[in-house]
Short mmCIF file of C-alpha atoms in Angstrom, two decimals:
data_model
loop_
_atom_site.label_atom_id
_atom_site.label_comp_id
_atom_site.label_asym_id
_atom_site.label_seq_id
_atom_site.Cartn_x
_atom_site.Cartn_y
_atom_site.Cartn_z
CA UNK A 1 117.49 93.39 79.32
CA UNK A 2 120.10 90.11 80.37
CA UNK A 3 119.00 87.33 78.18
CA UNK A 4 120.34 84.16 77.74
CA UNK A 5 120.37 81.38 74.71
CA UNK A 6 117.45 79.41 74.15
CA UNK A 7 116.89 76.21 75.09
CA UNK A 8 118.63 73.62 72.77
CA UNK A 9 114.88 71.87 72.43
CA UNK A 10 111.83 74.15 72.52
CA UNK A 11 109.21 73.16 74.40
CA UNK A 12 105.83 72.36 72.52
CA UNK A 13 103.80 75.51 72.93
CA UNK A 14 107.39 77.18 71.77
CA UNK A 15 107.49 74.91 68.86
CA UNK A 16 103.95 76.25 67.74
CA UNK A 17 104.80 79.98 68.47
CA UNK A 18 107.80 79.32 66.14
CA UNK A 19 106.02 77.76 63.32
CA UNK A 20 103.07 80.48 64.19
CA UNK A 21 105.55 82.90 63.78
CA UNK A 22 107.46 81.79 60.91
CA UNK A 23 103.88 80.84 58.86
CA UNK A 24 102.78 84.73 59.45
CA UNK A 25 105.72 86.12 57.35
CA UNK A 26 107.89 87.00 60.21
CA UNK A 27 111.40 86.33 60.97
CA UNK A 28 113.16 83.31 62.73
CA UNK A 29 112.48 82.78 66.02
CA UNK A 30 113.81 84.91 68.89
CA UNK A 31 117.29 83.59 69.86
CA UNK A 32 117.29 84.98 73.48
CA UNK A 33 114.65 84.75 76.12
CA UNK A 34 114.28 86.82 79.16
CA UNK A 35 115.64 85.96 82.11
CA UNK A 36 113.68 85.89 85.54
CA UNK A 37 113.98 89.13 87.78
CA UNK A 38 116.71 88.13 90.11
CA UNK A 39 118.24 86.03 87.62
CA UNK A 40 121.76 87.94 87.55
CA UNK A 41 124.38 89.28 89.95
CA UNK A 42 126.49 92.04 89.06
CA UNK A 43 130.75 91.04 89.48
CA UNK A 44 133.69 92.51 89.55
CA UNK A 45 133.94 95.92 88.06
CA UNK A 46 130.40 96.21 87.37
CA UNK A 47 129.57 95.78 90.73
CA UNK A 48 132.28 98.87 92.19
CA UNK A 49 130.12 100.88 89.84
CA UNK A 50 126.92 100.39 91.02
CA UNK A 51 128.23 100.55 94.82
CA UNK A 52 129.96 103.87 93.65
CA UNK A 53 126.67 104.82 91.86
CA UNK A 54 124.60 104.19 94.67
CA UNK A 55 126.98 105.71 97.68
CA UNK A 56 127.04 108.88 94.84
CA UNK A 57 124.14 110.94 93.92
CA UNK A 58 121.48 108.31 93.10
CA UNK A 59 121.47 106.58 96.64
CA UNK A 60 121.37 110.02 98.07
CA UNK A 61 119.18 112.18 95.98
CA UNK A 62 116.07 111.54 98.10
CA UNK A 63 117.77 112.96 101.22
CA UNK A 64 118.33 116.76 99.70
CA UNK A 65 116.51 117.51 96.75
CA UNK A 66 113.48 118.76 97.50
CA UNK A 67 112.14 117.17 93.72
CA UNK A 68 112.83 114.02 94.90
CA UNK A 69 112.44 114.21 99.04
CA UNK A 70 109.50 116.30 99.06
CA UNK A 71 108.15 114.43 95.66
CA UNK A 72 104.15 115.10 94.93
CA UNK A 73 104.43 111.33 94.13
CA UNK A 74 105.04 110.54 98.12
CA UNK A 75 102.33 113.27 99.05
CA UNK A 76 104.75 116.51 99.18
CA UNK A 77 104.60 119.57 97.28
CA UNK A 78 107.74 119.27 95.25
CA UNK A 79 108.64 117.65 91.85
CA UNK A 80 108.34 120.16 88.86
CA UNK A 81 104.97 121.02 86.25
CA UNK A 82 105.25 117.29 84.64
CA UNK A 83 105.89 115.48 87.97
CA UNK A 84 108.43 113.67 86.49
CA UNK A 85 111.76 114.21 88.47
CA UNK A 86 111.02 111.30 91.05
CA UNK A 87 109.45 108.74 87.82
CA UNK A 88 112.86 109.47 86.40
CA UNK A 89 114.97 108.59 89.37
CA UNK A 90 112.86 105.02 90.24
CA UNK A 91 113.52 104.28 86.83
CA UNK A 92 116.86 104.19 87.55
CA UNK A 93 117.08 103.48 91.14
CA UNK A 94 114.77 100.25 91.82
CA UNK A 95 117.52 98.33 89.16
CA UNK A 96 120.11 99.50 91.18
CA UNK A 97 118.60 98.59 94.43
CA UNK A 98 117.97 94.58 93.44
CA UNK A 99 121.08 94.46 91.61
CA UNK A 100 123.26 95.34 94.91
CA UNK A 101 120.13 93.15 96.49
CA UNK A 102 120.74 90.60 94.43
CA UNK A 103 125.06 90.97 95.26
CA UNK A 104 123.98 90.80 98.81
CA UNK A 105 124.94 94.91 99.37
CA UNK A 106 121.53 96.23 101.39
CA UNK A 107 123.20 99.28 103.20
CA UNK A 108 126.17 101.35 101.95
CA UNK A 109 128.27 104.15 104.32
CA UNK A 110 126.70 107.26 104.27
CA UNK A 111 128.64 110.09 101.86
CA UNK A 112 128.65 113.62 101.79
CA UNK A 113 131.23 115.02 98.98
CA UNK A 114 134.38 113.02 98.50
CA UNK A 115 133.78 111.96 102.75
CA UNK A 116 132.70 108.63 102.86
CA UNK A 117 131.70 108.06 106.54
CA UNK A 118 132.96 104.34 108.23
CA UNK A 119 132.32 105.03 111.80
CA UNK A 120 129.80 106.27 113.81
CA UNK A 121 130.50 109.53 115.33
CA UNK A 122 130.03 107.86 118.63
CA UNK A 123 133.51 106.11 118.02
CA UNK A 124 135.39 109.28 116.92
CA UNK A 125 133.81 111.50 119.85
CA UNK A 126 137.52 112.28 121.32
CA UNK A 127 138.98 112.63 117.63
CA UNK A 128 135.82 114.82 116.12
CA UNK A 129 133.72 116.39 118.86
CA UNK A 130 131.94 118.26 116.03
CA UNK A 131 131.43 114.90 113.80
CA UNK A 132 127.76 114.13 112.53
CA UNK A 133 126.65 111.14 111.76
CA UNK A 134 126.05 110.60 108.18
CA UNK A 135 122.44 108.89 107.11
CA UNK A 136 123.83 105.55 105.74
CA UNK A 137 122.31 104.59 102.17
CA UNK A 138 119.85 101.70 102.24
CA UNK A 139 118.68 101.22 98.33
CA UNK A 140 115.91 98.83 98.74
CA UNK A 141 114.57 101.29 101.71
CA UNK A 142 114.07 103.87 99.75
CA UNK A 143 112.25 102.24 96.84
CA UNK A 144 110.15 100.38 98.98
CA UNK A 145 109.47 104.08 100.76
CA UNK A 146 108.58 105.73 97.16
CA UNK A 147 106.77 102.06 95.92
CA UNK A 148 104.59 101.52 98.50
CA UNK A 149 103.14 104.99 99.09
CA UNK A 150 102.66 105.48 95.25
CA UNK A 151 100.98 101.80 95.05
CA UNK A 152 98.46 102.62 98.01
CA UNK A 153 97.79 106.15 96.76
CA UNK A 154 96.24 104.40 93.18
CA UNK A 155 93.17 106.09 92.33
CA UNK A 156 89.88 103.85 93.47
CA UNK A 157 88.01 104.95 90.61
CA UNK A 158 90.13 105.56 87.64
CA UNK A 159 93.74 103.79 88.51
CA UNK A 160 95.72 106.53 87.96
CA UNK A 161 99.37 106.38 89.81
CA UNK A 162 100.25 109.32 90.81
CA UNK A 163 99.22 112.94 90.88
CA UNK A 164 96.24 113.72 88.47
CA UNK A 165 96.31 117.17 87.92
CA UNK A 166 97.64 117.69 84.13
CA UNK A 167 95.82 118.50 81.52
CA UNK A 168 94.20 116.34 79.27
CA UNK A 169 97.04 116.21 75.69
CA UNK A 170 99.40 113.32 76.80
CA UNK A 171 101.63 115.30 79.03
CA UNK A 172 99.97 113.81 81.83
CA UNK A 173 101.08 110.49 80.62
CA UNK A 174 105.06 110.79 81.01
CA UNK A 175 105.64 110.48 84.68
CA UNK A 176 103.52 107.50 84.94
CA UNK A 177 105.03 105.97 82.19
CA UNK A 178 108.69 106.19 83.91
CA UNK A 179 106.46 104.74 87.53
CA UNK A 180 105.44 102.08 85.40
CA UNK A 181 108.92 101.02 83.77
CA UNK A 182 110.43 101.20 87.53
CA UNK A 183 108.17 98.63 88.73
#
């Protein structure tokens, strides 16, 4: 979590949360509060991380792995016994997505190994007859893609996210967990 210092003077209903708090036996006040979604934009070093981390495996992971591409939790076949594979990658992957959003970085050049691709293969035709375009990386895309089909696929009768095929022991619980922390 990014928090920040309280405000210097509480507001009222703070004031009585405080002296709520502090009358039931519990410790001082908290001295950080959360900050809105949005709130920060990554800098500097921080930032070339996250652009390397998104133009590396994590921006691309949903265009070959089948665990992740052809995810049960986007109506495919794929994603392991616990259906957890694609939970574990939103968890990880919707941050990343509003933090570039949030440094203005929507779309990244497409990668494949150690190539990163700056061109279109339209402009190197006479250079690299054989050249194929590589699928540029566009973070917020791809969440949105995974997001939306998991949000209108909720179970009308239960609200379950997500496949609902495990049996009853709290296995079943684990992948939606992971949806839920993404969102």
């Amino acid at each position: 979590d990014f928090c920040h210092p309280r405000p210097s003077q509480p507001t009222a209903p703070a004031m009585r949360l405080s002296a709520t708090l502090v009358l039931a036996g519990s410790a001082a006040p908290p001295a950080f509060q959360r900050l809105p979604t949005g709130a920060t934009t990554p800098k500097g070093w921080l930032l070339k991380q996250l652009v390397l981390q998104a133009e590396g495996l994590s921006g691309h992971l949903s265009q070959f792995w089948d665990d992740i591409q052809d995810s049960i939790w986007i109506g495919g076949k794929a994603d392991g016994d616990l259906h957890e594979r694609a939970p574990y990658w939103l968890n990880g992957f919707v941050p990343l997505a509003y933090l570039l959003k949030n440094a203005n970085i929507t779309e990244l050049d497409g990668m494949a190994g150690i190539y990163k691709q700056t061109a279109a293969c339209a402009a190197l035709e006479k250079a690299f007859p054989d050249c194929k375009d590589i699928p540029a990386v566009r973070p917020l895309d791809q969440v949105d893609q995974y997001v939306s089909y998991i949000m209108a696929h909720q179970s009308n009768t239960t609200g379950w996210l997500g496949p609902d095929d495990q049996p009853a022991g709290g296995d079943q619980y684990w992948g939606p967990s992971n949806v839920l922390q993404s969102l």
